[in-house]
Coordinates of C-alpha atoms in Angstrom, one line a residue:
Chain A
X28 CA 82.7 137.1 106.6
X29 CA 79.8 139.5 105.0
X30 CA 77.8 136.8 105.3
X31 CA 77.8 135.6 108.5
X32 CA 75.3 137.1 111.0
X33 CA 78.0 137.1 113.7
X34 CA 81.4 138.2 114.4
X35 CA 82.8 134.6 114.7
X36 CA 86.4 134.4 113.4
X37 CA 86.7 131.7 110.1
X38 CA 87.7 128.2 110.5
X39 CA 87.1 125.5 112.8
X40 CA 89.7 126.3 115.1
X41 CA 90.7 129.9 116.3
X42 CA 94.3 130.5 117.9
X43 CA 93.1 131.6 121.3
X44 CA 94.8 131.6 124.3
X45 CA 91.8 131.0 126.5
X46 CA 89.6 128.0 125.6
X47 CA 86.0 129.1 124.5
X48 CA 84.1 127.8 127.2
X49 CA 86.5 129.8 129.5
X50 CA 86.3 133.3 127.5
X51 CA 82.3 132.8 127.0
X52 CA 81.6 132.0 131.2
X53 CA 83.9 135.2 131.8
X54 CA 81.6 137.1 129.5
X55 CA 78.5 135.8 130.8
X56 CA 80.4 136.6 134.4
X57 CA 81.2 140.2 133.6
X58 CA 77.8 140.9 131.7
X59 CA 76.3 139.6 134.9
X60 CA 78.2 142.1 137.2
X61 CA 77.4 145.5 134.7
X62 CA 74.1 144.5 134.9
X63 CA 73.7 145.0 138.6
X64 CA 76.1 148.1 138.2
X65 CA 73.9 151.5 139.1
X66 CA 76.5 154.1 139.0
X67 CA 77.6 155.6 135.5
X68 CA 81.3 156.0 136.5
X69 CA 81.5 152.3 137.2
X70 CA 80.2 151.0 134.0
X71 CA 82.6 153.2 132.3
X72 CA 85.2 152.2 133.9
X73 CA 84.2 148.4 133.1
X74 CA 83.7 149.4 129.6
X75 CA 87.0 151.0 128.9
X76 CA 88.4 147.9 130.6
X77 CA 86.4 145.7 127.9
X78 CA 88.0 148.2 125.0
X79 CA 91.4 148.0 126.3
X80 CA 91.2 143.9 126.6
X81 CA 89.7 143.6 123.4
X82 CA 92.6 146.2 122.1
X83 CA 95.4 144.0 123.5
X84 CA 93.3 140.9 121.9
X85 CA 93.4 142.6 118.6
X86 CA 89.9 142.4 118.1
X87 CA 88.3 143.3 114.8
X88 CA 87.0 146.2 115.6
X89 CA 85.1 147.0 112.3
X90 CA 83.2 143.6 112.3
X91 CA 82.5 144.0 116.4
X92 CA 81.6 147.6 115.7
X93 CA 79.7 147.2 112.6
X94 CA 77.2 144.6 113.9
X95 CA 76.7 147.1 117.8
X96 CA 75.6 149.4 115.0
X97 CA 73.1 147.5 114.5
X98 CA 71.5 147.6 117.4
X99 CA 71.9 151.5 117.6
X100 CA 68.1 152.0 117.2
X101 CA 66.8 149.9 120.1
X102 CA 70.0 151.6 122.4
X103 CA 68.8 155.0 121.3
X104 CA 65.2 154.2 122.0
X105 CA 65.7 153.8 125.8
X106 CA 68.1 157.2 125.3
X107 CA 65.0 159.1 124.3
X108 CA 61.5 157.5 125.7
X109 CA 62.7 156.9 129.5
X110 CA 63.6 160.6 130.0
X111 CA 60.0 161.5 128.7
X112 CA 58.5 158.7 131.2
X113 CA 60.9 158.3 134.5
X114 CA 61.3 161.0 137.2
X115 CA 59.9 163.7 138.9
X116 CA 62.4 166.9 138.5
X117 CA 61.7 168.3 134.8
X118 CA 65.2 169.6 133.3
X119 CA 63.3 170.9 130.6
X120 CA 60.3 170.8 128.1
X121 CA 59.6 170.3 124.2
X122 CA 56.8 172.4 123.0
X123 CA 54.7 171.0 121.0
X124 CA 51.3 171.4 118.8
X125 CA 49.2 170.1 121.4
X126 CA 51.3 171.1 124.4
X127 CA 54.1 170.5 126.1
X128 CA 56.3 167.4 126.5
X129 CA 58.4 167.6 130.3
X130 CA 62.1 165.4 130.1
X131 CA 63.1 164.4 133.9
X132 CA 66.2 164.6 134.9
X133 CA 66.4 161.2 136.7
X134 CA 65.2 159.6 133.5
X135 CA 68.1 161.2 131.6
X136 CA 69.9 159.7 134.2
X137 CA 68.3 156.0 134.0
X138 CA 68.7 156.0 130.2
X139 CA 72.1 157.1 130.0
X140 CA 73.0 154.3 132.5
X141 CA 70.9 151.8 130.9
X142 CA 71.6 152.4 127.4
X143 CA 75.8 152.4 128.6
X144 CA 75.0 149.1 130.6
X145 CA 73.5 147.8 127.2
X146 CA 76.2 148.9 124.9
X147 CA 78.5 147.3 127.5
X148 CA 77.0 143.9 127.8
X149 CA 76.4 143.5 123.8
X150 CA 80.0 144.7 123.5
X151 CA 81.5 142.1 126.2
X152 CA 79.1 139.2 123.6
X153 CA 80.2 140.5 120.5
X154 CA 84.0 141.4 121.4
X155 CA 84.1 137.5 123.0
X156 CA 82.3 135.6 120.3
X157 CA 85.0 137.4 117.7
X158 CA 87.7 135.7 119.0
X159 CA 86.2 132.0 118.1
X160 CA 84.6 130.0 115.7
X161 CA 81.3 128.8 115.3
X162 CA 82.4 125.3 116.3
X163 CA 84.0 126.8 119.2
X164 CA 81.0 128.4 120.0
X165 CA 79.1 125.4 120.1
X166 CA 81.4 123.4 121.3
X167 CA 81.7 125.9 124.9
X168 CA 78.1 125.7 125.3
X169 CA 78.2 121.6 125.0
X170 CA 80.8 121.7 127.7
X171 CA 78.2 123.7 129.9
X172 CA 75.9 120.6 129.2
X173 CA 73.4 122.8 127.2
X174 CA 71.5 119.7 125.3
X175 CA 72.6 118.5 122.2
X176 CA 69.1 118.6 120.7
X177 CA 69.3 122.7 120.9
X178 CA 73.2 122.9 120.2
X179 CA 72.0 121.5 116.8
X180 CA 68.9 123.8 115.8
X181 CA 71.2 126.4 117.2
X182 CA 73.6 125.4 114.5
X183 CA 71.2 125.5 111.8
X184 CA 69.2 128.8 112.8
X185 CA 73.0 130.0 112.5
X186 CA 73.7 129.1 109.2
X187 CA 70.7 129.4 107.7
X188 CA 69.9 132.9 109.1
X189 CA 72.6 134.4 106.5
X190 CA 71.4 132.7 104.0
X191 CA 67.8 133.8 104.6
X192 CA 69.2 137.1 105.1
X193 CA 70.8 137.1 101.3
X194 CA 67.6 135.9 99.8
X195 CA 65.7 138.2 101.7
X196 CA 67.8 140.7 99.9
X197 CA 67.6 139.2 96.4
X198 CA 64.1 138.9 96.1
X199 CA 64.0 142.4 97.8
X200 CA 66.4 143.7 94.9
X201 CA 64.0 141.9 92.0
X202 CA 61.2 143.7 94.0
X203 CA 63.4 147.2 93.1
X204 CA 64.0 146.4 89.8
X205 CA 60.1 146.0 88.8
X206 CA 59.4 149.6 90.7
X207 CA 59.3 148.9 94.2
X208 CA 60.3 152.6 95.4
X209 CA 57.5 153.6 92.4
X210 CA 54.9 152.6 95.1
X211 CA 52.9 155.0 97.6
X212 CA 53.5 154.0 101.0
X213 CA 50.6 151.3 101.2
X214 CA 52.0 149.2 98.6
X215 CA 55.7 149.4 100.2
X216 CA 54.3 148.3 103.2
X217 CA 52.5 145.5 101.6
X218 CA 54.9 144.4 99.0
X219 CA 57.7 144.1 102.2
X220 CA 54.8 141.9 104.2
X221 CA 55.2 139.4 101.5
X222 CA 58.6 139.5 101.2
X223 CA 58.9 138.7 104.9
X224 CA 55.7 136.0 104.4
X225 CA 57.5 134.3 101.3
X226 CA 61.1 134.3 103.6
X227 CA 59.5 132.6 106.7
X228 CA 57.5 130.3 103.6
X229 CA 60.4 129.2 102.3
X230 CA 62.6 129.0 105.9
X231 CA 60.4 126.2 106.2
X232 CA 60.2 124.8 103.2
X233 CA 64.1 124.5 103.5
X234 CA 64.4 123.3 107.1
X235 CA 62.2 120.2 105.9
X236 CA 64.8 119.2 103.2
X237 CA 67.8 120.3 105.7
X238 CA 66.5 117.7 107.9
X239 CA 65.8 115.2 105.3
X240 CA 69.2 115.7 103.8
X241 CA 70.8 115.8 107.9
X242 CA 68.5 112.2 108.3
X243 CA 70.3 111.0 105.2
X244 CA 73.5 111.0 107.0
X245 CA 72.7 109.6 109.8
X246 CA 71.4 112.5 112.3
X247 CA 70.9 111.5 115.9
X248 CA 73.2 108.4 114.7
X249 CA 76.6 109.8 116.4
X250 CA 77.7 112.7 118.3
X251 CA 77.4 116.0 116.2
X252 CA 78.9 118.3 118.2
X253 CA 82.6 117.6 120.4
X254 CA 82.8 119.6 123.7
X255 CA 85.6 122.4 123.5
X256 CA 86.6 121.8 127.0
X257 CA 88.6 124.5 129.3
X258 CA 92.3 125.3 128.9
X259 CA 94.7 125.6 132.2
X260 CA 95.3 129.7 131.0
X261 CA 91.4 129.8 131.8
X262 CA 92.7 130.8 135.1
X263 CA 94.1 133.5 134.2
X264 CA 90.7 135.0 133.0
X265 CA 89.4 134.1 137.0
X266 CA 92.5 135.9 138.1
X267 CA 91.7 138.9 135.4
X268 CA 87.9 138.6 137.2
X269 CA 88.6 138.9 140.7
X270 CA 90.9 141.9 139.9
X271 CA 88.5 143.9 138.1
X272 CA 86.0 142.8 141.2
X273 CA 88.0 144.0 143.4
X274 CA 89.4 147.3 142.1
X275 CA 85.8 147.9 141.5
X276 CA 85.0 147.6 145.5
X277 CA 88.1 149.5 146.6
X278 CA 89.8 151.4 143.8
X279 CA 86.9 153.3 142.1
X280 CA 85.0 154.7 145.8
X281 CA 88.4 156.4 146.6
X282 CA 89.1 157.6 143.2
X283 CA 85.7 158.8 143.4
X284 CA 85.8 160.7 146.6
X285 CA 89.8 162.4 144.9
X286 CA 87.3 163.3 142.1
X287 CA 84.6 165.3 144.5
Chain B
X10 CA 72.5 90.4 87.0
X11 CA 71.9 91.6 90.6
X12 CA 69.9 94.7 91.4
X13 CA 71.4 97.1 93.7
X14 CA 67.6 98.3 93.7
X15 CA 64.7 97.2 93.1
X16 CA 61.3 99.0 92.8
X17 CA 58.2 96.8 93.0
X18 CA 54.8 98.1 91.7
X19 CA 55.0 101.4 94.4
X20 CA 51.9 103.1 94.5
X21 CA 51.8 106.2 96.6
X22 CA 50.1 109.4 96.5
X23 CA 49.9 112.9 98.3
X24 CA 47.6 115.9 98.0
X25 CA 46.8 116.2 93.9
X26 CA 49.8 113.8 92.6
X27 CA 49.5 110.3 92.6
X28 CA 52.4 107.4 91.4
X29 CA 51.0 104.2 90.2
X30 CA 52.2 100.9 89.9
X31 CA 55.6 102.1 89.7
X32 CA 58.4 99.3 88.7
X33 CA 62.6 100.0 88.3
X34 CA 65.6 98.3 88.4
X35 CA 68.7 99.8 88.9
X36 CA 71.6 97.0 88.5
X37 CA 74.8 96.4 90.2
X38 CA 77.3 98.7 88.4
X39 CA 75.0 100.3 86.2
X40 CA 74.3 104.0 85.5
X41 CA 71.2 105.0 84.9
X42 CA 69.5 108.5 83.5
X43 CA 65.9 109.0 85.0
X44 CA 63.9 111.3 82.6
X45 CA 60.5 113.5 83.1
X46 CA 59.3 116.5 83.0
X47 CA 59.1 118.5 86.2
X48 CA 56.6 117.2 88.4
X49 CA 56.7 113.7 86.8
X50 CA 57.7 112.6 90.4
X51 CA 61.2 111.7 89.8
X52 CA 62.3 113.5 93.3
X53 CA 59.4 111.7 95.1
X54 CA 60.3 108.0 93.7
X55 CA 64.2 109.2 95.1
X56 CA 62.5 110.2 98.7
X57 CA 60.6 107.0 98.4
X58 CA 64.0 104.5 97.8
X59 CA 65.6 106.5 100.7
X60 CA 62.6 106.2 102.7
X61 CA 62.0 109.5 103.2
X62 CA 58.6 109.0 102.2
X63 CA 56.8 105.6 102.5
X64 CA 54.9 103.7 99.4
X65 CA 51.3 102.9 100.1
X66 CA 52.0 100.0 98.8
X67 CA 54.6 97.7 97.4
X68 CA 58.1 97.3 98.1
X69 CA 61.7 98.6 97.5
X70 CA 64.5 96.5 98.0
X71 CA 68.6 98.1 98.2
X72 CA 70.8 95.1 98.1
X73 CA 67.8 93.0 98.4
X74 CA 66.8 94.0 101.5
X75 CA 63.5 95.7 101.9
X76 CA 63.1 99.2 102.9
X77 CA 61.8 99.1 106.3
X78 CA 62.0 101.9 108.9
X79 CA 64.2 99.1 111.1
X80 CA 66.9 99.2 108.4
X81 CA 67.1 102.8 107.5
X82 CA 70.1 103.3 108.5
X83 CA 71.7 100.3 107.2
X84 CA 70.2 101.3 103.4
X85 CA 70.9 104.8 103.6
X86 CA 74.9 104.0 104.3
X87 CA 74.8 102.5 101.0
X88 CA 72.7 105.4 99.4
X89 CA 74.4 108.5 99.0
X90 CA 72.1 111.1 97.9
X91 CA 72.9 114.6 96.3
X92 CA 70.5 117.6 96.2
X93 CA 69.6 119.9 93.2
X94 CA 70.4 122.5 95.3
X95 CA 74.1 122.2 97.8
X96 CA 72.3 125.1 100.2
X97 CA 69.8 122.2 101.0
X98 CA 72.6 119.9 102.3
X99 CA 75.4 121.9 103.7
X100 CA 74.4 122.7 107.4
X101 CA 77.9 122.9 109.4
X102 CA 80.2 125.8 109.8
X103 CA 83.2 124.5 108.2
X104 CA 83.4 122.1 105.0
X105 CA 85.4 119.6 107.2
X106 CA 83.0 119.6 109.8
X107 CA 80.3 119.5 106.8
X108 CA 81.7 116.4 105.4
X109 CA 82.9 114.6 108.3
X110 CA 79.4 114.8 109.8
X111 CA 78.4 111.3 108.1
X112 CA 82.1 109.7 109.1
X113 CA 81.1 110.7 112.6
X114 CA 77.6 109.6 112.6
X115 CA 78.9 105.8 111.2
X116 CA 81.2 105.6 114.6
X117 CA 84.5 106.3 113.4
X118 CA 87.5 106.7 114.9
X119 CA 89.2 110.5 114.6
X120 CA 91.8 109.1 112.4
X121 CA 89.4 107.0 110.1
X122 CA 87.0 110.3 110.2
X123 CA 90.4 112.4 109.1
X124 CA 91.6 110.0 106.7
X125 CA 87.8 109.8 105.1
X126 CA 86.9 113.7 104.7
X127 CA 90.7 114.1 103.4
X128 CA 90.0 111.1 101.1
X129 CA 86.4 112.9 99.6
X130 CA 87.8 116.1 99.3
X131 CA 91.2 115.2 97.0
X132 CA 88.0 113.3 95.0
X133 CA 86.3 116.2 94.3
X134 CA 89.7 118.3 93.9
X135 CA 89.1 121.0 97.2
X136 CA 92.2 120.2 99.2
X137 CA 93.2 123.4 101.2
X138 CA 89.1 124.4 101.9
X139 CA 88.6 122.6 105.0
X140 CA 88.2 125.8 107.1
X141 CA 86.7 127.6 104.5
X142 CA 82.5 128.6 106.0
X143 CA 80.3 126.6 104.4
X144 CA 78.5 129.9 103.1
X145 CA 81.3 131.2 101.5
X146 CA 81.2 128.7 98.9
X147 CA 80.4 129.0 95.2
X148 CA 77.6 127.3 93.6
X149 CA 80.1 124.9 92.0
X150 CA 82.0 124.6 94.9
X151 CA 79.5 124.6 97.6
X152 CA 78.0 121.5 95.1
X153 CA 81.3 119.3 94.9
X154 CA 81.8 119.3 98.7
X155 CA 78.1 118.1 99.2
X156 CA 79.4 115.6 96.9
X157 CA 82.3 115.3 99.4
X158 CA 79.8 115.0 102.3
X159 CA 78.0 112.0 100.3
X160 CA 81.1 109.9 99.4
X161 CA 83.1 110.7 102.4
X162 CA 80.5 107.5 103.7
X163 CA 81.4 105.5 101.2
X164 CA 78.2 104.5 99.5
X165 CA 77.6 102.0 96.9
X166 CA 74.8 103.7 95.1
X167 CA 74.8 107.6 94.1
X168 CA 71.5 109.2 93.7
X169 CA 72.1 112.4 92.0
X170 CA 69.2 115.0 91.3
X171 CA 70.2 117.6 88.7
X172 CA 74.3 117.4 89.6
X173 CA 74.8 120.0 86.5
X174 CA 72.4 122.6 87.6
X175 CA 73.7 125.7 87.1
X176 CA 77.1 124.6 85.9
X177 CA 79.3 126.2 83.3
X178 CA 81.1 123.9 80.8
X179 CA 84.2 123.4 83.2
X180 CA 82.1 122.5 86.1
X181 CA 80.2 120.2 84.2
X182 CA 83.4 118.5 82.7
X183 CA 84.8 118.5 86.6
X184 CA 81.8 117.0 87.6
X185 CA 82.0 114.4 85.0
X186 CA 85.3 113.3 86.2
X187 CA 84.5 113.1 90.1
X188 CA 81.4 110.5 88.8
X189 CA 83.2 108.5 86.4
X190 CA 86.0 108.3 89.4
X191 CA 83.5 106.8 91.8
X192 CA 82.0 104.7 89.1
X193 CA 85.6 103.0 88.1
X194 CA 85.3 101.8 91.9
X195 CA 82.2 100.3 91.2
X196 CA 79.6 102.9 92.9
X197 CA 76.6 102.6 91.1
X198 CA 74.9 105.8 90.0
X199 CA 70.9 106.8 89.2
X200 CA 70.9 110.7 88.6
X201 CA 68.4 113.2 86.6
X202 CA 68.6 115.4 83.9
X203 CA 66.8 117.3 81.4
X204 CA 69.8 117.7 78.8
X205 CA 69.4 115.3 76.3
X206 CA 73.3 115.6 75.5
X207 CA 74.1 113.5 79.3
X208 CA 70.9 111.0 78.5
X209 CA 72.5 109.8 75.4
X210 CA 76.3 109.8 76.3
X211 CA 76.6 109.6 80.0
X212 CA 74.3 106.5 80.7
X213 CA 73.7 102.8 80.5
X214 CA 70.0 102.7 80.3
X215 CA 67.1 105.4 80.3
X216 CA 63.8 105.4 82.7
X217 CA 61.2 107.4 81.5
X218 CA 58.9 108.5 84.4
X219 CA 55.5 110.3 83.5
X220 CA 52.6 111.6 85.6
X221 CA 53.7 109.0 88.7
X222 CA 54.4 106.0 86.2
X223 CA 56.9 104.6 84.2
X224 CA 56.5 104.9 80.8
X225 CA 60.1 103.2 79.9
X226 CA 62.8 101.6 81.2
X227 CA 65.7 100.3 78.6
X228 CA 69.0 100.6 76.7
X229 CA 69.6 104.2 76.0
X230 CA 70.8 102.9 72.7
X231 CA 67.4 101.8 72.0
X232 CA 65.5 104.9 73.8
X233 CA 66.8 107.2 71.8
X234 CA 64.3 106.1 68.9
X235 CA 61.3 105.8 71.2
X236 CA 58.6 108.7 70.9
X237 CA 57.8 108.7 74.4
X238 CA 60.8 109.0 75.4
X239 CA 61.9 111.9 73.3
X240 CA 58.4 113.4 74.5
X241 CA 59.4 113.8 77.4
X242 CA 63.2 114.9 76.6
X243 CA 61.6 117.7 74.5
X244 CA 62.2 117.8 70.5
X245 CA 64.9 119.6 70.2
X246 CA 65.5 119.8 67.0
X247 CA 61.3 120.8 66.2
X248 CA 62.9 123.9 68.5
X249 CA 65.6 124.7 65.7
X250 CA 62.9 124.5 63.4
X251 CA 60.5 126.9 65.7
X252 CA 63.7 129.3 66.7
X253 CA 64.5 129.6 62.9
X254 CA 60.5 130.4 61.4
X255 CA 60.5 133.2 63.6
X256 CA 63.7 134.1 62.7
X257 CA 62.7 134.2 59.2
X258 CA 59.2 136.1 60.0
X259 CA 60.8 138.8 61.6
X260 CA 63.4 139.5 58.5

């Protein structure tokens, strides 16, 4: 699995009891909803709902965690620039050399709730797209009509992203080898500009002959990709849904008002 | 004897290289070693009989019937075609869905598709990897179920460019087997090499492609003793002699 850019399980079928299609318009449903969430309590509360799902669905929590990881730098990045930016009561301030930097309290507040709502939503994807395969994947979004046409350069850009990832790596590991970290900081910077160039160079170079070699047997002749279609438990995810909608309407205001 | 293809005085050209007045026959049955150094434009005259690229002029018949973009399709079902490198060819998540991907393209029922891709992989002996991620494969593996893909449609002609590329002696020897297999069922087989060891024991005849022409095309029996074609199969044993002067100049 090292090598594959996301957490799909192996195979070309997983054992799920919710069909793919159903588990994947859940998560787009539920992403949906914490997005328009604006109170912190309430996008906890989702998100220890998402970590006790994907407990029960024995999720593989080191794959799922290990790729949110990740994406740790661009989370942190709204932590820290929006309380600088957003607001107008100043909690405190950071002196520096050339003065003094003011952190709002509101935009504490924003970037908490923003960076939660993020780590929520890319958990709901990640968690989800664990339990199925890459077929499955693809298969759910041909069921949601999403044209073939992109279903199959999706495909590709999914395999071929781990393998441009590992020779990314191996010519980045020849590049250490003849004194790369020997370099002043100019010469890094330049050396890993050509690494990237020759990457993107040879990405395609190589999608030329992966189409040539698709061509060869018989692309665009038959259908590529078979719908995964929905299962009858797929209502139990609606049921699951509605439940959470609704707790979140009645249940958390009172429990909310106990708590003040 | 009938020519399963036949190259007619191809001339074709791109940026610096140029292939002139290029002439082949590859016969029914037949397997046949095509020889040059790299950049010779062995790969291109492949791209060409596949019609991945088009001659400027001339012709190239499969089964006697002249590549033409309206028959594409119909030739390349009798082509299969194997890359140097398997990274090239294998696109789809799993190695079933890798190799049933032609099956499916040819209109075939679920069963025949099942029975095909089940069929390709006991050739190539990898029974038990049909879930396996495509990118988890070994070199040697990853290369025997692009073979898989390729003969899982059934061709009658194998076009194989480099198939020992990185091989070890076992893989090589496994290799051997899976071809010889498809040749006792009559597929007939053009592939490349640079080791002199599969020109003179693994082929029929020998074509000798340099600079964009053909310089030979004959018995391997007989090309053996021709100068041009050991030119361009490297002297091999002038390298023991060069290996074992220096040898003796640095004692």
């Amino acid at each position: 699995m090292s090598k594959f850019l996301l957490p799909f399980s192996e195979g070309r079928t997983s054992r799920s009891l919710f069909s793919s299609t159903g588990m994947l318009v859940s998560s787009f449903f539920l992403a949906a909803f914490v997005s328009i969430q604006n109170s912190l309590i309430y996008v906890l509360f989702i998100l220890g709902i998402v970590v006790m799902g994907g407990i029960v669905a024995r999720t593989r929590w080191g794959t799922v965690l290990s790729l949110i990881s990740k994406i740790e730098v661009i989370i942190l990045a709204w932590l820290l620039i929006i309380p600088l930016i957003y607001g107008t009561t100043v909690l405190f301030q950071i002196s520096l050399p050339w003065g003094t930097l003011p952190v709002f309290q509101e935009g504490v507040e924003r970037g908490l709730l923003l960076a939660l709502r993020m780590i929520t939503i890319i958990l709901i994807f990640i968690t989800t797209l664990s339990h199925m395969t890459l077929s499955e994947f693809i298969g759910a979004l041909k069921t949601l009509q999403v044209p073939t046409a992109m279903l199959g350069s999706l495909l590709i850009m999914l395999r071929f992203i781990p393998l441009f990832m590992e020779e990314r790596s191996q010519m980045h590991n020849a590049q250490i080898l003849r004194g790369y970290d020997l370099g002043n900081r100019w010469q890094k910077i330049r050396s890993l500009g050509n690494l990237v160039g020759t990457t993107i160079d040879r990405a395609f170079d190589r999608s030329i002959v992966v189409y040539e070699a698709m061509a060869l047997r018989g692309f665009g002749k038959g259908s590529m990709i078979s719908e995964t279609g929905v299962k009858r438990s797929d209502a139990i995810l609606l049921v699951l849904l509605a439940v959470l909608v609704l707790s979140m309407l009645f249940l958390i205001p009172h429990l909310e008002l106990i708590i003040i | 004897m009938t020519c399963a293809i036949d190259v007619s005085h191809v001339f074709f050209s791109y940026d610096d290289f140029r292939m002139e007045d290029v002439s082949l026959q590859l016969h029914i049955g037949e397997q046949k070693v095509l020889v040059g150094l790299n950049g010779s434009g062995k790969t291109t005259l492949f791209k060409l009989i596949l019609g991945l690229l088009e001659p400027t002029s001339g012709s190239i018949h499969v089964f006697e019937r002249e590549v033409t973009h309206e028959n594409l399709w119909e030739i390349r079902q009798d082509i299969g075609f194997l890359f140097q490198n398997p990274n090239d060819q294998l696109f789809a998540p799993t190695v079933w869905e890798d190799v049933s991907f032609g099956p499916r393209n040819l209109g075939l029922s679920k069963s025949e598709i099942d029975e095909r891709v089940r069929w390709a992989l006991e050739i190539v002996d990898m029974i038990g990897y049909e879930e396996r991620p495509v990118n988890q494969l070994s070199h040697g593996q990853a290369k025997r179920i692009a073979l898989a893909g390729i003969i899982a449609m059934r061709p009658s002609i194998l076009i194989l460019d480099e198939p020992f590329t990185g091989f070890d002696f076992k893989m090589v020897s496994n290799m051997i087997e899976i071809i010889n297999k498809m040749r006792q069922d009559g597929v007939t087989i053009l592939y490349t090499t640079h080791n002199r060891f599969f020109i003179e024991n693994w082929s029929d005849s020998v074509a000798v492609i340099e600079n964009g022409r053909i310089v030979y095309d004959g018995s391997t029996k007989e090309a053996m003793d021709q100068k041009i074609v050991k030119d361009n199969i490297g002297d091999w044993s002038g390298l023991k002699h060069l290996i074992r002067s220096f040898n003796e100049g640095i004692r």
